[in-house]
Structure formats: C-alpha cells, structure tokens
PDB file of C-alpha atoms in Angstrom:
ATOM      1  CA  UNK A  28     -24.615  22.979   3.072  1.00  0.00           C
ATOM      2  CA  UNK A  29     -22.480  23.223   0.371  1.00  0.00           C
ATOM      3  CA  UNK A  30     -23.886  21.846  -2.925  1.00  0.00           C
ATOM      4  CA  UNK A  31     -20.735  19.633  -3.454  1.00  0.00           C
ATOM      5  CA  UNK A  32     -19.801  16.603  -1.517  1.00  0.00           C
ATOM      6  CA  UNK A  33     -15.890  17.272  -2.184  1.00  0.00           C
ATOM      7  CA  UNK A  34     -14.360  20.130  -0.048  1.00  0.00           C
ATOM      8  CA  UNK A  35     -10.635  21.435  -0.239  1.00  0.00           C
ATOM      9  CA  UNK A  36      -9.191  21.483   3.573  1.00  0.00           C
ATOM     10  CA  UNK A  37      -6.131  22.869   5.633  1.00  0.00           C
ATOM     11  CA  UNK A  38      -5.092  19.641   7.239  1.00  0.00           C
ATOM     12  CA  UNK A  39      -2.497  18.812   9.957  1.00  0.00           C
ATOM     13  CA  UNK A  40      -0.880  15.347   9.890  1.00  0.00           C
ATOM     14  CA  UNK A  41       1.722  14.096  12.456  1.00  0.00           C
ATOM     15  CA  UNK A  42       3.735  10.640  10.943  1.00  0.00           C
ATOM     16  CA  UNK A  43       6.382   9.021  12.740  1.00  0.00           C
ATOM     17  CA  UNK A  44       9.670   7.254  10.567  1.00  0.00           C
ATOM     18  CA  UNK A  45      11.820   5.061  11.946  1.00  0.00           C
ATOM     19  CA  UNK A  46      15.404   5.871  11.195  1.00  0.00           C
ATOM     20  CA  UNK A  47      15.904   3.440   8.120  1.00  0.00           C
ATOM     21  CA  UNK A  48      12.979   6.331   6.851  1.00  0.00           C
ATOM     22  CA  UNK A  49      15.583   9.263   7.134  1.00  0.00           C
ATOM     23  CA  UNK A  50      17.453   8.879   3.974  1.00  0.00           C
ATOM     24  CA  UNK A  51      14.899  11.012   2.211  1.00  0.00           C
ATOM     25  CA  UNK A  52      12.111  12.355   4.421  1.00  0.00           C
ATOM     26  CA  UNK A  53       9.592  14.216   1.882  1.00  0.00           C
ATOM     27  CA  UNK A  54       9.717  10.687  -0.244  1.00  0.00           C
ATOM     28  CA  UNK A  55       8.926   8.645   2.901  1.00  0.00           C
ATOM     29  CA  UNK A  56       6.201  11.400   4.618  1.00  0.00           C
ATOM     30  CA  UNK A  57       4.474  11.071   0.630  1.00  0.00           C
ATOM     31  CA  UNK A  58       4.452   6.981   0.759  1.00  0.00           C
ATOM     32  CA  UNK A  59       3.266   7.341   4.365  1.00  0.00           C
ATOM     33  CA  UNK A  60       0.351   9.697   3.535  1.00  0.00           C
ATOM     34  CA  UNK A  61      -0.470   8.100   0.384  1.00  0.00           C
ATOM     35  CA  UNK A  62      -1.508   5.206   2.204  1.00  0.00           C
ATOM     36  CA  UNK A  63      -4.209   7.778   3.438  1.00  0.00           C
ATOM     37  CA  UNK A  64      -6.187   7.863   0.325  1.00  0.00           C
ATOM     38  CA  UNK A  65      -8.927   6.607  -0.510  1.00  0.00           C
ATOM     39  CA  UNK A  66      -9.887   5.480   2.695  1.00  0.00           C
ATOM     40  CA  UNK A  67     -12.658   6.514   5.114  1.00  0.00           C
ATOM     41  CA  UNK A  68     -11.041   8.873   8.060  1.00  0.00           C
ATOM     42  CA  UNK A  69     -13.042   9.195  11.524  1.00  0.00           C
ATOM     43  CA  UNK A  70     -10.942  12.534  11.991  1.00  0.00           C
ATOM     44  CA  UNK A  71     -12.186  14.120   8.333  1.00  0.00           C
ATOM     45  CA  UNK A  72     -15.714  12.369   8.516  1.00  0.00           C
ATOM     46  CA  UNK A  73     -14.584  11.700   5.036  1.00  0.00           C
ATOM     47  CA  UNK A  74     -11.977  10.446   2.761  1.00  0.00           C
ATOM     48  CA  UNK A  75      -9.041  11.893   1.571  1.00  0.00           C
ATOM     49  CA  UNK A  76      -8.701  11.757  -2.202  1.00  0.00           C
ATOM     50  CA  UNK A  77      -6.196  13.242  -3.010  1.00  0.00           C
ATOM     51  CA  UNK A  78      -3.231  16.365  -1.284  1.00  0.00           C
ATOM     52  CA  UNK A  79      -1.012  19.029  -2.162  1.00  0.00           C
ATOM     53  CA  UNK A  80       1.096  21.632  -0.759  1.00  0.00           C
ATOM     54  CA  UNK A  81       2.614  19.517   1.558  1.00  0.00           C
ATOM     55  CA  UNK A  82       5.221  21.026   4.146  1.00  0.00           C
ATOM     56  CA  UNK A  83       6.731  20.765   7.787  1.00  0.00           C
ATOM     57  CA  UNK A  84       4.243  22.432   9.921  1.00  0.00           C
ATOM     58  CA  UNK A  85       5.538  26.267  11.280  1.00  0.00           C
ATOM     59  CA  UNK A  86       8.141  25.932   8.943  1.00  0.00           C
ATOM     60  CA  UNK A  87      10.629  23.576  10.562  1.00  0.00           C
ATOM     61  CA  UNK A  88      12.834  20.963   8.472  1.00  0.00           C
ATOM     62  CA  UNK A  89      13.363  18.260  11.215  1.00  0.00           C
ATOM     63  CA  UNK A  90      11.361  16.155  13.273  1.00  0.00           C
ATOM     64  CA  UNK A  91      11.362  15.157  16.696  1.00  0.00           C
ATOM     65  CA  UNK A  92      12.605  12.038  19.002  1.00  0.00           C
ATOM     66  CA  UNK A  93      10.161  11.624  21.745  1.00  0.00           C
ATOM     67  CA  UNK A  94      11.094   9.939  25.063  1.00  0.00           C
ATOM     68  CA  UNK A  95      13.077   6.635  24.340  1.00  0.00           C
ATOM     69  CA  UNK A  96      11.295   6.048  20.364  1.00  0.00           C
ATOM     70  CA  UNK A  97      13.792   5.446  17.744  1.00  0.00           C
ATOM     71  CA  UNK A  98      11.105   6.896  15.457  1.00  0.00           C
ATOM     72  CA  UNK A  99      11.178  10.837  14.281  1.00  0.00           C
ATOM     73  CA  UNK A 100       7.984  12.358  14.383  1.00  0.00           C
ATOM     74  CA  UNK A 101       7.224  15.109  11.774  1.00  0.00           C
ATOM     75  CA  UNK A 102       3.974  17.192  11.588  1.00  0.00           C
ATOM     76  CA  UNK A 103       2.898  18.489   8.545  1.00  0.00           C
ATOM     77  CA  UNK A 104       0.420  20.511   6.988  1.00  0.00           C
ATOM     78  CA  UNK A 105      -1.258  20.024   3.458  1.00  0.00           C
ATOM     79  CA  UNK A 106      -3.837  20.924   1.683  1.00  0.00           C
ATOM     80  CA  UNK A 107      -6.711  17.920   1.531  1.00  0.00           C
ATOM     81  CA  UNK A 108      -8.955  17.312  -1.395  1.00  0.00           C
ATOM     82  CA  UNK A 109     -11.968  15.145   1.355  1.00  0.00           C
ATOM     83  CA  UNK A 110     -14.945  13.444   0.057  1.00  0.00           C
ATOM     84  CA  UNK A 111     -17.762  13.800   2.756  1.00  0.00           C
ATOM     85  CA  UNK A 112     -21.629  14.243   1.693  1.00  0.00           C
ATOM     86  CA  UNK A 113     -24.022  14.906   3.614  1.00  0.00           C
ATOM     87  CA  UNK A 114     -27.458  13.942   3.433  1.00  0.00           C
ATOM     88  CA  UNK A 115     -29.387  16.083   0.466  1.00  0.00           C
ATOM     89  CA  UNK A 116     -26.102  15.598  -1.592  1.00  0.00           C
ATOM     90  CA  UNK A 117     -26.862  14.901  -5.366  1.00  0.00           C
ATOM     91  CA  UNK A 118     -23.863  12.077  -6.304  1.00  0.00           C
ATOM     92  CA  UNK A 119     -22.959  11.442  -9.511  1.00  0.00           C
ATOM     93  CA  UNK A 120     -23.138   7.891 -10.220  1.00  0.00           C
ATOM     94  CA  UNK A 121     -23.069   5.372 -13.188  1.00  0.00           C
ATOM     95  CA  UNK A 122     -25.491   1.707 -12.611  1.00  0.00           C
ATOM     96  CA  UNK A 123     -22.692  -0.368 -12.537  1.00  0.00           C
ATOM     97  CA  UNK A 124     -24.828  -3.841 -11.498  1.00  0.00           C
ATOM     98  CA  UNK A 125     -28.182  -4.367 -11.228  1.00  0.00           C
ATOM     99  CA  UNK A 126     -29.818  -7.406  -9.277  1.00  0.00           C
ATOM    100  CA  UNK A 127     -33.126  -8.515  -8.114  1.00  0.00           C
ATOM    101  CA  UNK A 128     -32.371  -7.360  -4.629  1.00  0.00           C
ATOM    102  CA  UNK A 129     -29.988  -4.201  -5.217  1.00  0.00           C
ATOM    103  CA  UNK A 130     -28.355  -1.377  -7.769  1.00  0.00           C
ATOM    104  CA  UNK A 131     -24.181  -1.110  -7.432  1.00  0.00           C
ATOM    105  CA  UNK A 132     -23.233   2.490  -8.691  1.00  0.00           C
ATOM    106  CA  UNK A 133     -20.104   3.853  -9.299  1.00  0.00           C
ATOM    107  CA  UNK A 134     -19.890   7.518  -7.456  1.00  0.00           C
ATOM    108  CA  UNK A 135     -17.680   9.976  -9.561  1.00  0.00           C
ATOM    109  CA  UNK A 136     -16.007   7.491 -11.099  1.00  0.00           C
ATOM    110  CA  UNK A 137     -14.790   6.181  -8.040  1.00  0.00           C
ATOM    111  CA  UNK A 138     -16.101   5.209  -5.251  1.00  0.00           C
ATOM    112  CA  UNK A 139     -19.017   2.152  -5.200  1.00  0.00           C
ATOM    113  CA  UNK A 140     -22.179   2.329  -3.605  1.00  0.00           C
ATOM    114  CA  UNK A 141     -24.917  -0.061  -3.252  1.00  0.00           C
ATOM    115  CA  UNK A 142     -29.115   0.266  -2.435  1.00  0.00           C
ATOM    116  CA  UNK A 143     -31.536  -2.408  -1.602  1.00  0.00           C
ATOM    117  CA  UNK A 144     -33.612  -2.667  -3.790  1.00  0.00           C
ATOM    118  CA  UNK A 145     -36.364  -1.953  -0.842  1.00  0.00           C
ATOM    119  CA  UNK A 146     -34.955   1.370  -0.529  1.00  0.00           C
ATOM    120  CA  UNK A 147     -35.671   2.817  -3.505  1.00  0.00           C
ATOM    121  CA  UNK A 148     -39.230   2.139  -3.300  1.00  0.00           C
ATOM    122  CA  UNK A 149     -40.455   5.624  -4.900  1.00  0.00           C
ATOM    123  CA  UNK A 150     -37.077   6.705  -6.330  1.00  0.00           C
ATOM    124  CA  UNK A 151     -36.222   7.688  -9.548  1.00  0.00           C
ATOM    125  CA  UNK A 152     -32.761   8.464 -11.676  1.00  0.00           C
ATOM    126  CA  UNK A 153     -31.983   9.286 -14.977  1.00  0.00           C
TER     127      UNK A 153
END
C-alpha cells in the first residue's frame, strides 16, 4: 500500500459530442471532462481531482460516428490525479464542525468527511 491516497494514473475516456459542439472540439472535450472532476467514479474507485496531458488515443485527430447516432465519439487519454484512500491511510484533515453527535472535517482542504461520536471512542487526533 502506498503512503498517499493520491495517485497519478493514465486514464482513457470515451466522450460523445453532439454536432453543435464540433466547432471547438478541444474546448468541448475539456468541458465534458470537467464534469467528472471531484465526483466519485466507481471505475476509478476514487475521485478524479485533476488531469493533464489530454490527447486523442492512438494519435487520431478525429472521432467516429457509430450507426445512426449523430454524436461524434472520441477516445482521449490523459494523466489523472485520483484520490482513492484505502483503509490504513492517514488523511490530513482539519476539524470544521463539532457537535454532540459527530465531528465534521475538511480533508486535504477539499473533501468533507464526518465521523459519528460512537465511532471515535478511544481515538486521538492532533
């Protein structure tokens, strides 16, 4: 197990753009990918935090129209920073809220987390 819950991972996405988006393909691919940021992705078993080096898969600079669907399909490669903590990772957090029933924390300044009071018996924090 690595010591960090973050990993830089090569990823491939299949993105379908409607014909109205074809006037600026790189921009519209980026806008489409940005919808995936900071959202849990089951395929990654984590959260895509950021990405870089987006390019067309296999160097192809065109998409494909499949059957009678008017959308153009693109395969893109990128390097993604994925947040995927495992049991045993120590997560850097700051207490954001304390109530009688739970503690709310901000993890790495980006993710909200909470623990019930019953889960914290015997635990320490700095």
